[in-house]
mmCIF file of C-alpha atoms and ligand atoms in Angstrom:
data_model
loop_
_atom_site.group_PDB
_atom_site.id
_atom_site.type_symbol
_atom_site.label_atom_id
_atom_site.label_comp_id
_atom_site.label_asym_id
_atom_site.label_seq_id
_atom_site.Cartn_x
_atom_site.Cartn_y
_atom_site.Cartn_z
ATOM 1 C CA MET A 1 11.195 45.049 4.344
ATOM 2 C CA THR A 2 13.353 47.275 2.179
ATOM 3 C CA ALA A 3 15.209 44.634 0.159
ATOM 4 C CA GLN A 4 13.982 43.353 -3.180
ATOM 5 C CA LEU A 5 13.423 39.610 -2.943
ATOM 6 C CA ILE A 6 15.334 37.570 -5.541
ATOM 7 C CA ASP A 7 12.939 34.769 -6.448
ATOM 8 C CA GLY A 8 15.204 31.820 -7.265
ATOM 9 C CA LYS A 9 12.272 29.496 -7.816
ATOM 10 C CA LEU A 10 10.846 31.724 -10.529
ATOM 11 C CA ILE A 11 14.199 32.423 -12.210
ATOM 12 C CA ALA A 12 15.130 28.716 -12.095
ATOM 13 C CA GLN A 13 11.792 27.864 -13.746
ATOM 14 C CA GLN A 14 12.528 30.361 -16.528
ATOM 15 C CA VAL A 15 15.929 28.715 -17.123
ATOM 16 C CA ARG A 16 14.295 25.289 -17.157
ATOM 17 C CA ASP A 17 11.632 26.472 -19.630
ATOM 18 C CA GLU A 18 14.344 27.835 -21.943
ATOM 19 C CA VAL A 19 16.273 24.552 -21.769
ATOM 20 C CA ALA A 20 13.104 22.501 -22.420
ATOM 21 C CA ALA A 21 12.245 24.674 -25.466
ATOM 22 C CA GLU A 22 15.767 24.276 -26.893
ATOM 23 C CA VAL A 23 15.703 20.498 -26.307
ATOM 24 C CA ALA A 24 12.330 20.266 -28.091
ATOM 25 C CA LYS A 25 13.771 22.227 -31.038
ATOM 26 C CA ARG A 26 16.717 19.849 -31.270
ATOM 27 C CA LEU A 27 14.450 16.797 -31.181
ATOM 28 C CA ALA A 28 12.248 18.283 -33.918
ATOM 29 C CA ALA A 29 15.409 18.714 -36.015
ATOM 30 C CA GLY A 30 16.144 14.990 -35.592
ATOM 31 C CA LYS A 31 18.961 15.382 -33.090
ATOM 32 C CA PRO A 32 19.369 12.896 -30.232
ATOM 33 C CA ARG A 33 18.065 13.585 -26.734
ATOM 34 C CA PRO A 34 20.743 15.047 -24.460
ATOM 35 C CA GLY A 35 21.783 12.430 -21.887
ATOM 36 C CA LEU A 36 23.100 12.918 -18.353
ATOM 37 C CA ALA A 37 24.768 10.130 -16.381
ATOM 38 C CA THR A 38 24.439 10.471 -12.617
ATOM 39 C CA VAL A 39 26.919 8.476 -10.550
ATOM 40 C CA LEU A 40 26.034 7.939 -6.899
ATOM 41 C CA VAL A 41 28.512 6.001 -4.769
ATOM 42 C CA GLY A 42 27.133 4.669 -1.482
ATOM 43 C CA ASP A 43 23.868 5.356 0.293
ATOM 44 C CA ARG A 44 24.005 8.847 1.795
ATOM 45 C CA VAL A 45 20.385 9.925 2.051
ATOM 46 C CA ASP A 46 21.101 13.598 1.233
ATOM 47 C CA SER A 47 23.127 12.697 -1.878
ATOM 48 C CA ALA A 48 20.448 10.237 -3.037
ATOM 49 C CA THR A 49 17.798 12.970 -2.661
ATOM 50 C CA TYR A 50 19.849 15.488 -4.694
ATOM 51 C CA VAL A 51 20.566 12.946 -7.433
ATOM 52 C CA ALA A 52 16.885 11.935 -7.641
ATOM 53 C CA ALA A 53 15.959 15.608 -8.122
ATOM 54 C CA LYS A 54 18.559 15.931 -10.907
ATOM 55 C CA GLN A 55 17.211 12.835 -12.681
ATOM 56 C CA LYS A 56 13.629 14.128 -12.382
ATOM 57 C CA ALA A 57 14.599 17.512 -13.848
ATOM 58 C CA CYS A 58 16.299 15.811 -16.810
ATOM 59 C CA ASN A 59 13.188 13.824 -17.609
ATOM 60 C CA GLU A 60 10.895 16.856 -17.222
ATOM 61 C CA LEU A 61 12.988 18.847 -19.692
ATOM 62 C CA GLY A 62 13.033 16.157 -22.388
ATOM 63 C CA MET A 63 16.522 14.874 -21.630
ATOM 64 C CA VAL A 64 17.453 11.348 -20.566
ATOM 65 C CA SER A 65 19.069 10.482 -17.259
ATOM 66 C CA TYR A 66 21.131 7.325 -16.899
ATOM 67 C CA HIS A 67 21.531 6.509 -13.244
ATOM 68 C CA HIS A 68 24.546 4.585 -11.951
ATOM 69 C CA PRO A 69 24.193 3.700 -8.267
ATOM 70 C CA LEU A 70 27.449 2.103 -7.104
ATOM 71 C CA PRO A 71 28.238 0.345 -3.817
ATOM 72 C CA ALA A 72 29.905 2.329 -1.016
ATOM 73 C CA ASP A 73 32.841 -0.110 -0.979
ATOM 74 C CA ILE A 74 33.585 0.117 -4.720
ATOM 75 C CA SER A 75 37.322 0.205 -5.420
ATOM 76 C CA GLN A 76 39.053 3.170 -7.039
ATOM 77 C CA ASP A 77 39.844 0.984 -10.088
ATOM 78 C CA GLU A 78 36.239 -0.116 -10.525
ATOM 79 C CA LEU A 79 34.932 3.444 -10.247
ATOM 80 C CA GLU A 80 37.519 4.663 -12.746
ATOM 81 C CA ARG A 81 36.547 1.864 -15.144
ATOM 82 C CA ALA A 82 32.871 2.882 -14.879
ATOM 83 C CA LEU A 83 33.799 6.500 -15.646
ATOM 84 C CA ARG A 84 35.902 5.530 -18.663
ATOM 85 C CA GLU A 85 32.896 3.655 -20.044
ATOM 86 C CA LEU A 86 30.696 6.728 -19.551
ATOM 87 C CA ASN A 87 33.313 8.929 -21.246
ATOM 88 C CA ALA A 88 33.171 6.619 -24.275
ATOM 89 C CA ASP A 89 29.365 6.272 -24.394
ATOM 90 C CA GLU A 90 27.847 8.389 -27.181
ATOM 91 C CA LEU A 91 24.403 8.465 -25.558
ATOM 92 C CA ILE A 92 25.874 10.335 -22.625
ATOM 93 C CA ASN A 93 26.631 14.029 -22.982
ATOM 94 C CA GLY A 94 27.170 14.905 -19.317
ATOM 95 C CA ILE A 95 28.631 13.022 -16.363
ATOM 96 C CA LEU A 96 27.900 13.988 -12.774
ATOM 97 C CA VAL A 97 29.603 12.231 -9.875
ATOM 98 C CA GLN A 98 27.730 13.225 -6.732
ATOM 99 C CA LEU A 99 30.053 14.485 -3.984
ATOM 100 C CA PRO A 100 31.226 13.764 -1.368
ATOM 101 C CA LEU A 101 32.623 10.342 -2.241
ATOM 102 C CA PRO A 102 33.294 7.745 0.487
ATOM 103 C CA GLY A 103 36.617 8.487 2.223
ATOM 104 C CA HIS A 104 38.637 5.647 0.639
ATOM 105 C CA LEU A 105 38.170 7.072 -2.875
ATOM 106 C CA ASP A 106 40.484 9.663 -4.433
ATOM 107 C CA GLU A 107 38.127 12.480 -5.451
ATOM 108 C CA GLU A 108 40.754 14.412 -7.370
ATOM 109 C CA ARG A 109 41.645 11.424 -9.577
ATOM 110 C CA VAL A 110 37.973 10.736 -10.192
ATOM 111 C CA LEU A 111 37.177 14.308 -11.231
ATOM 112 C CA GLN A 112 40.280 14.458 -13.404
ATOM 113 C CA LEU A 113 39.122 11.403 -15.309
ATOM 114 C CA ILE A 114 35.829 12.921 -16.479
ATOM 115 C CA SER A 115 36.173 14.064 -20.083
ATOM 116 C CA ILE A 116 36.235 17.878 -20.155
ATOM 117 C CA GLU A 117 33.438 17.950 -22.782
ATOM 118 C CA LYS A 118 31.203 15.952 -20.400
ATOM 119 C CA ASP A 119 32.160 17.701 -17.163
ATOM 120 C CA VAL A 120 28.751 19.361 -16.603
ATOM 121 C CA ASP A 121 29.562 19.991 -12.917
ATOM 122 C CA GLY A 122 32.645 21.979 -13.942
ATOM 123 C CA PHE A 123 34.743 20.350 -11.199
ATOM 124 C CA SER A 124 37.491 18.810 -13.342
ATOM 125 C CA PRO A 125 40.903 20.430 -12.772
ATOM 126 C CA LEU A 126 40.917 21.581 -16.422
ATOM 127 C CA ASN A 127 37.628 23.472 -16.127
ATOM 128 C CA ILE A 128 38.529 24.959 -12.729
ATOM 129 C CA GLY A 129 42.017 25.840 -14.010
ATOM 130 C CA ARG A 130 40.550 27.708 -16.955
ATOM 131 C CA LEU A 131 38.108 29.518 -14.641
ATOM 132 C CA ALA A 132 41.102 30.656 -12.579
ATOM 133 C CA GLN A 133 43.048 32.068 -15.536
ATOM 134 C CA LYS A 134 42.666 35.457 -17.149
ATOM 135 C CA GLY A 135 41.447 35.383 -20.726
ATOM 136 C CA ARG A 136 40.523 31.661 -20.637
ATOM 137 C CA ASP A 137 37.021 30.292 -20.380
ATOM 138 C CA PRO A 138 35.982 26.955 -18.885
ATOM 139 C CA LEU A 139 33.634 24.793 -20.954
ATOM 140 C CA PHE A 140 31.397 24.467 -17.877
ATOM 141 C CA VAL A 141 30.995 26.540 -14.726
ATOM 142 C CA PRO A 142 30.088 24.769 -11.422
ATOM 143 C CA CYS A 143 26.310 24.866 -11.086
ATOM 144 C CA THR A 144 25.721 26.541 -7.696
ATOM 145 C CA PRO A 145 28.131 29.482 -8.201
ATOM 146 C CA TYR A 146 26.851 29.808 -11.795
ATOM 147 C CA GLY A 147 23.329 30.070 -10.312
ATOM 148 C CA CYS A 148 24.481 32.752 -7.820
ATOM 149 C CA ILE A 149 25.943 34.949 -10.577
ATOM 150 C CA TYR A 150 22.904 34.351 -12.784
ATOM 151 C CA LEU A 151 20.601 35.557 -9.963
ATOM 152 C CA LEU A 152 22.677 38.730 -9.516
ATOM 153 C CA GLU A 153 22.699 39.487 -13.239
ATOM 154 C CA LYS A 154 18.980 38.765 -13.712
ATOM 155 C CA SER A 155 18.220 41.104 -10.800
ATOM 156 C CA GLY A 156 20.206 43.923 -12.387
ATOM 157 C CA VAL A 157 22.959 43.977 -9.731
ATOM 158 C CA LYS A 158 26.148 45.545 -11.121
ATOM 159 C CA ILE A 159 29.083 43.195 -10.537
ATOM 160 C CA GLU A 160 31.812 45.165 -12.321
ATOM 161 C CA GLY A 161 33.666 47.364 -9.825
ATOM 162 C CA ALA A 162 31.629 46.071 -6.847
ATOM 163 C CA ASN A 163 33.238 45.000 -3.581
ATOM 164 C CA ALA A 164 32.224 41.357 -3.298
ATOM 165 C CA VAL A 165 32.716 39.229 -0.204
ATOM 166 C CA VAL A 166 32.469 35.440 -0.408
ATOM 167 C CA LEU A 167 32.002 33.604 2.876
ATOM 168 C CA GLY A 168 33.456 30.100 2.509
ATOM 169 C CA ARG A 169 36.154 28.676 0.231
ATOM 170 C CA SER A 170 34.796 25.241 -0.691
ATOM 171 C CA ASN A 171 35.670 23.690 -4.045
ATOM 172 C CA ILE A 172 31.963 23.382 -4.858
ATOM 173 C CA VAL A 173 30.761 26.921 -4.062
ATOM 174 C CA GLY A 174 33.030 29.497 -2.390
ATOM 175 C CA MET A 175 36.184 29.235 -4.483
ATOM 176 C CA PRO A 176 34.527 29.025 -7.933
ATOM 177 C CA ALA A 177 32.103 31.824 -6.921
ATOM 178 C CA ALA A 178 35.091 34.043 -6.075
ATOM 179 C CA LEU A 179 36.776 33.197 -9.398
ATOM 180 C CA LEU A 180 33.592 33.993 -11.335
ATOM 181 C CA LEU A 181 33.238 37.356 -9.572
ATOM 182 C CA ILE A 182 36.879 38.211 -10.340
ATOM 183 C CA GLY A 183 36.235 37.303 -13.981
ATOM 184 C CA LYS A 184 33.376 39.805 -13.965
ATOM 185 C CA ASN A 185 35.657 42.548 -12.607
ATOM 186 C CA ALA A 186 34.481 42.638 -8.992
ATOM 187 C CA THR A 187 37.029 43.238 -6.213
ATOM 188 C CA VAL A 188 36.761 40.039 -4.209
ATOM 189 C CA THR A 189 37.527 39.113 -0.606
ATOM 190 C CA VAL A 190 37.232 35.454 0.389
ATOM 191 C CA CYS A 191 36.519 34.870 4.088
ATOM 192 C CA HIS A 192 36.767 31.640 6.071
ATOM 193 C CA SER A 193 36.997 30.282 9.598
ATOM 194 C CA ARG A 194 40.304 32.083 10.313
ATOM 195 C CA THR A 195 39.232 35.486 8.984
ATOM 196 C CA LYS A 196 39.680 38.265 11.556
ATOM 197 C CA ASN A 197 37.025 40.947 12.157
ATOM 198 C CA LEU A 198 34.511 39.140 9.958
ATOM 199 C CA PRO A 199 31.571 41.533 10.574
ATOM 200 C CA GLU A 200 33.829 44.457 9.638
ATOM 201 C CA VAL A 201 34.897 42.757 6.382
ATOM 202 C CA VAL A 202 31.306 41.830 5.477
ATOM 203 C CA ARG A 203 30.231 45.462 6.069
ATOM 204 C CA GLN A 204 32.356 46.484 3.058
ATOM 205 C CA ALA A 205 30.425 44.184 0.712
ATOM 206 C CA ASP A 206 28.255 45.534 -2.089
ATOM 207 C CA ILE A 207 27.706 41.865 -2.940
ATOM 208 C CA LEU A 208 27.776 39.083 -0.341
ATOM 209 C CA ILE A 209 27.768 35.390 -1.236
ATOM 210 C CA ALA A 210 27.349 33.403 1.981
ATOM 211 C CA ALA A 211 28.321 29.728 1.684
ATOM 212 C CA ILE A 212 29.746 28.807 5.041
ATOM 213 C CA GLY A 213 27.116 26.390 6.394
ATOM 214 C CA ARG A 214 26.478 28.196 9.720
ATOM 215 C CA PRO A 215 22.809 28.904 10.459
ATOM 216 C CA GLU A 216 21.960 32.634 10.456
ATOM 217 C CA MET A 217 25.550 33.606 11.209
ATOM 218 C CA VAL A 218 25.418 36.870 9.257
ATOM 219 C CA ARG A 219 23.462 39.447 11.267
ATOM 220 C CA GLY A 220 21.625 42.508 10.002
ATOM 221 C CA ASP A 221 24.226 44.906 11.397
ATOM 222 C CA TRP A 222 26.960 43.178 9.346
ATOM 223 C CA ILE A 223 25.295 44.295 6.139
ATOM 224 C CA LYS A 224 26.041 47.402 4.118
ATOM 225 C CA PRO A 225 22.798 49.257 3.345
ATOM 226 C CA GLY A 226 21.665 48.407 -0.196
ATOM 227 C CA ALA A 227 23.951 45.360 -0.573
ATOM 228 C CA ALA A 228 22.954 42.317 -2.653
ATOM 229 C CA ILE A 229 22.862 39.169 -0.496
ATOM 230 C CA ILE A 230 23.049 35.703 -2.043
ATOM 231 C CA ASP A 231 22.542 33.092 0.669
ATOM 232 C CA VAL A 232 23.730 29.624 -0.350
ATOM 233 C CA GLY A 233 23.325 28.084 3.121
ATOM 234 C CA ILE A 234 20.686 25.426 3.732
ATOM 235 C CA ASN A 235 20.771 24.585 7.434
ATOM 236 C CA GLY A 236 18.196 22.628 9.419
ATOM 237 C CA ILE A 237 17.551 24.068 12.894
ATOM 238 C CA PRO A 238 15.338 22.300 15.466
ATOM 239 C CA LEU A 239 11.910 23.725 16.356
ATOM 240 C CA PHE A 240 10.664 23.861 19.968
ATOM 241 C CA ASN A 241 7.309 23.951 21.757
ATOM 242 C CA GLU A 242 6.437 26.865 24.040
ATOM 243 C CA ASP A 243 7.629 24.847 27.066
ATOM 244 C CA GLY A 244 11.066 24.410 25.448
ATOM 245 C CA SER A 245 10.645 20.729 24.532
ATOM 246 C CA PRO A 246 11.508 19.630 20.970
ATOM 247 C CA LEU A 247 8.605 19.873 18.531
ATOM 248 C CA ILE A 248 7.884 16.368 17.192
ATOM 249 C CA SER A 249 6.293 15.787 13.793
ATOM 250 C CA GLU A 250 2.991 13.882 14.090
ATOM 251 C CA LYS A 251 3.611 12.381 10.660
ATOM 252 C CA THR A 252 7.163 11.068 11.056
ATOM 253 C CA GLY A 253 7.612 10.967 14.860
ATOM 254 C CA LYS A 254 10.922 12.816 14.372
ATOM 255 C CA PRO A 255 11.938 16.274 15.700
ATOM 256 C CA ARG A 256 10.750 19.025 13.346
ATOM 257 C CA GLN A 257 13.241 21.342 11.703
ATOM 258 C CA LYS A 258 13.100 24.654 9.931
ATOM 259 C CA LEU A 259 15.413 25.492 7.025
ATOM 260 C CA VAL A 260 17.454 28.662 7.388
ATOM 261 C CA GLY A 261 20.349 30.157 5.460
ATOM 262 C CA ASP A 262 23.722 31.463 6.580
ATOM 263 C CA VAL A 263 22.184 34.938 6.831
ATOM 264 C CA ASN A 264 19.596 36.070 9.373
ATOM 265 C CA PHE A 265 16.901 36.846 6.786
ATOM 266 C CA GLU A 266 14.546 38.820 9.044
ATOM 267 C CA GLU A 267 17.303 41.226 10.038
ATOM 268 C CA ALA A 268 19.093 41.362 6.688
ATOM 269 C CA LYS A 269 16.002 42.132 4.600
ATOM 270 C CA GLU A 270 15.612 45.456 6.440
ATOM 271 C CA VAL A 271 19.085 46.613 5.392
ATOM 272 C CA ALA A 272 19.960 44.922 2.090
ATOM 273 C CA GLY A 273 18.987 46.101 -1.389
ATOM 274 C CA PHE A 274 18.468 42.562 -2.731
ATOM 275 C CA ILE A 275 18.223 39.240 -0.913
ATOM 276 C CA THR A 276 17.589 35.572 -1.709
ATOM 277 C CA PRO A 277 15.244 33.643 0.610
ATOM 278 C CA VAL A 278 15.962 30.170 2.037
ATOM 279 C CA PRO A 279 14.367 28.019 0.767
ATOM 280 C CA GLY A 280 13.492 29.276 -2.723
ATOM 281 C CA GLY A 281 16.632 31.293 -3.479
ATOM 282 C CA VAL A 282 19.853 29.667 -4.660
ATOM 283 C CA GLY A 283 18.625 26.080 -4.055
ATOM 284 C CA PRO A 284 16.516 25.669 -7.223
ATOM 285 C CA MET A 285 19.225 27.321 -9.335
ATOM 286 C CA THR A 286 21.760 24.497 -8.922
ATOM 287 C CA ILE A 287 19.653 22.002 -10.855
ATOM 288 C CA ALA A 288 18.513 24.596 -13.401
ATOM 289 C CA MET A 289 22.145 25.417 -14.228
ATOM 290 C CA LEU A 290 23.017 21.709 -14.379
ATOM 291 C CA MET A 291 20.287 21.321 -17.004
ATOM 292 C CA ARG A 292 21.727 24.280 -18.920
ATOM 293 C CA ASN A 293 25.211 22.742 -18.761
ATOM 294 C CA THR A 294 23.892 19.366 -19.949
ATOM 295 C CA LEU A 295 22.198 20.972 -22.958
ATOM 296 C CA ARG A 296 25.425 22.857 -23.698
ATOM 297 C CA ALA A 297 27.390 19.592 -23.474
ATOM 298 C CA ALA A 298 25.096 18.077 -26.123
ATOM 299 C CA GLN A 299 25.501 21.174 -28.310
ATOM 300 C CA ILE A 300 29.320 21.036 -28.027
ATOM 301 C CA GLN A 301 29.472 17.314 -28.762
ATOM 302 C CA GLN A 302 27.084 17.543 -31.679
ATOM 303 C CA GLY A 303 29.102 20.378 -33.184
ATOM 304 C CA ASP A 304 26.589 23.262 -32.851
HETATM 305 N N1 LIG B 1 27.497 17.868 -3.705
HETATM 306 C C1 LIG B 1 26.994 19.041 -3.254
HETATM 307 N N2 LIG B 1 26.746 19.876 -4.289
HETATM 308 C C2 LIG B 1 27.092 19.214 -5.410
HETATM 309 C C3 LIG B 1 27.068 19.550 -6.792
HETATM 310 O O1 LIG B 1 26.684 20.649 -7.217
HETATM 311 N N3 LIG B 1 27.514 18.578 -7.636
HETATM 312 C C4 LIG B 1 27.977 17.378 -7.201
HETATM 313 N N4 LIG B 1 28.402 16.506 -8.105
HETATM 314 N N5 LIG B 1 28.015 17.040 -5.932
HETATM 315 C C5 LIG B 1 27.582 17.958 -5.041
#
């Protein structure tokens, strides 16, 4: 292995420790506990798992989480009413609506309704619009891309002047990651399913952020020697027995899976200069940055 491993678990823990220390200082000074409202519409198991982890982190860091599970068939009006109440509630500093929403709901209208001072996910059009404009700063940066940039900076990777390639253009990761890199003076190429000569484009990257959701798509020979690789992908791939049959978990009776990123780690680590593992790379950073944003929301609202 030639690449330096970027330990997201360790760096996320450092961020969490800093947030917990700052929260404790605020409490000692008689200030209220920062509060985060989590809104979960419907019963998607993956979304419920993510939200539970966010609530747990809040409690561990001395903040309060207020959970709002809502039925999958809630109407747009009812959801908007719930959000208006959260906007007006002084105990709540941050509001997080877990995405995706059920198909009948208008995501854009929902995100637009969240007060900009409470938009700790950074997904409201105002925050994203500011991120996209030169010389303007959003109040909050979306948590996963924020975590990607934080990992690069903590690892000493120079962003200014670098050729950065972002694989994927989602609203949650790819697009805000590209905007953040532009803001830090990288030269950015955004690739997607229609990009031609993808391996050739990726080979130009000093920095690669892979967020395309395709298991191990990026091969070692796509990577420029010494590049910094941030792998956002979390893909489950099935495991097999030697005879080719699916490997079944004795505990759950279900087929066993292994988590892999969008980058073939074994190949890439021999070429790259820096690389994040999956799991233990970008994953833990999303919640750590959400905690940072929630603390910042409390600081903004309490006038510090
Ligand atoms: N769904 C997948 N990632 C995220 C995230 O960072 N925030 C929210 N609200 N929903 C998501």
